[in-house]
Each structure stands twice: as structure tokens, then as C-alpha cells.
Amino acid sequence: MLIFIYTLLTIGILQMIVNIWKYVGFLRSLRDVLSAGRGRIRFWKNIALVLLMFFLIAYLFITFKMKPDLMIAALLFSGSIFAAIMITIMFVLMNRTKARSIDIAELLIGVIDARDPNLNGHSRHVQHLTMLIYEHLPYHEKHEINLISLEYAALMHDVGKLGVPERILNKPGRLDSDEWGIMKKHPQIGVNILEPLNSFSDIVPWILYHHERIDGSGYYGLKGSKIPLASRIIAVADTYSAITMKRSYSEAGSHEEAIRIIRDVSGTQLDSEIVDIFCHIPEKLIFDCYPEQVKF
Ligand SMILES: [Fe+2]
């Protein structure tokens, strides 16, 4: 009987260690943009982690310092199995939420590209370029932003163009001042579209400020490091993509031309550190960022 009791307790202890390890993995995966509502549960998720650790200590104490009977061993064992089931359910629910968020993002991008032929994969191009810049950031800056959040912010940076009339989006010539005024509202429209979606709440400011200029002369007058790092990265990717992709009113510029223009506006429009990082990325890696439909 004693062997059976200690077997139950040993399995319970091992299961609790696995539970804590799985739960920490769950908390890590909550950090990205696709995991909704983490702000509200921040306190409770930490309490749950402390409780799991407390249970493990209690298991160890009862096993080694007390003389547990069958009832206590069975209770501790079933407690560890219960925790394992709950953690598994949380994982499944979170993955379903993420899948739904991805579907929403893909749907929005499909609609944007369908409405504006000039974009022709622009969102996808900016997403790939942004990821490439992120890979080349110094460690402390990488640490500042979540990769998945950045990826979706880049993909949806122009989602507000859904609120810009098609006659302006598809105008063959230059926009007049009134039309330009409407076009300038697209970051705010993007915020209006994404704000009700809890999953994307973190990336809303990044999208709002993607047209800010380092010298403070952008849409909202934010200057230098006041502009979120993610927005500064997207701005460089966006500028390169805008120059090198073909539009109905202009031919695609070359890579060299884009690099020259980006260097010219470094420190005034674009963040000089990010420009420097971008300009040192091997050309081949930058060319690989073109989405399939516009690859040369
Ligand atoms: Fe934009």
C-alpha cells in the first residue's frame, strides 16, 4: 500500500512540474497581438502561477516530511491531473482565438488589396520587409517589441484605406489638397476599424503613427523616440515598398533609387538608425521580400 501511495505522490509531483512548465509556456504565448484580453487577466494569471508553485511545494512537503495516507495521495494526484486538464483547455481556447484573429487579418488584407489595385501586395511586401528589419535590430530593440504583434501591425498598417473613397485610392494623377486631406485620415480610420477588436489593441498606436516623421512634421506631430519603434520600422519598410512597387500612375523605382531616397530622408522623415540597419541588409534578402504576385 505504501508503494502505491508514494507512486501516486511521485506521479502527482512530476505532473505538477509539467503543469508549471506548460503554464509558463502558455503565459509566454499570451504576449503577442493575437492573444486577446491579456490586460484584464494579467493579475489572475500571475496568481495562478504562484498557486501552481505553492501546490508543488505542498506536494513535496507532504511526500517527504509527513506520512501521507491513501486519501491524501489520491487527492494530490487528482489535483495535478485537474490542473493539467485546465491548462490544456486554456491552450485550446487560446489557439482558437488566435486562429480567429488570423482569419480577420487575412480577410481585411484581402479586402484592402481588392479595393486598391495600386497596393498589389504592398501590405504583404511591407510585412516581409518589416520582419527583415526586425531580424537585423540590436538585441535590446528586438526585446522592446513582440515579433508577432509587429508582423500583424505591418500587414495591417494601411487597413484604414478601407475608409478612403475608391476615386481617391485609384486616382491616376496626383491628389489635390482636399483628397490628400482625406487620404491622411487613413491611420485614424485604421484605428477605428481595429479598436473594437481586442486582439489587435496593442498594435493600434503603431498603426496610428506609421506616417509620423522623425523631425515632428508628420500627421500627428510626434517627434523622434516619441514615435513607437514599431511605427518607425514600418515607416522605413513602407517607404521602400512605395518606391519600388509599380503603381497605376508611376513605374516601379529601382532598389538603388529607393536606397538613395531613403538615405536622403534619414533623420528628417525616417529614423536614421533604422535606415542605417536597412541599408546594410544584403540586397538579396531585400529582393526576397517581394510578395509572389509581384516578383520579377
Ligand atoms: Fe499608410
CSV table of N, CA, C and O and ligand atoms in Angstrom, one decimal, residues 157-158 161 186 210-211 238, ligand 1:
chain,number,residue,atom,x,y,z
A,157,HIS,N,-1.0,47.9,-41.7
A,157,HIS,CA,-0.8,49.3,-41.4
A,157,HIS,C,-1.7,50.2,-42.2
A,157,HIS,O,-2.0,51.3,-41.8
A,158,ASP,N,-2.1,49.8,-43.4
A,158,ASP,CA,-3.0,50.6,-44.3
A,158,ASP,C,-4.4,50.2,-44.2
A,158,ASP,O,-5.2,50.5,-45.2
A,161,LYS,N,-7.3,52.4,-45.2
A,161,LYS,CA,-7.6,52.8,-46.6
A,161,LYS,C,-9.0,52.2,-47.0
A,161,LYS,O,-9.5,52.6,-48.0
A,186,HIS,N,-6.3,58.1,-43.1
A,186,HIS,CA,-6.4,56.6,-43.1
A,186,HIS,C,-5.7,55.9,-41.8
A,186,HIS,O,-6.3,54.9,-41.4
A,210,HIS,N,2.2,55.4,-38.1
A,210,HIS,CA,3.1,54.9,-39.1
A,210,HIS,C,3.5,55.9,-40.2
A,210,HIS,O,4.4,55.7,-41.0
A,211,HIS,N,2.8,57.1,-40.2
A,211,HIS,CA,3.2,58.2,-41.1
A,211,HIS,C,3.9,59.4,-40.4
A,211,HIS,O,4.0,60.4,-40.9
A,238,ASP,N,7.6,50.7,-45.4
A,238,ASP,CA,6.6,51.3,-46.2
A,238,ASP,C,7.2,52.2,-47.3
A,238,ASP,O,6.7,52.1,-48.5
B,1,FE,FE,-0.2,54.4,-44.8
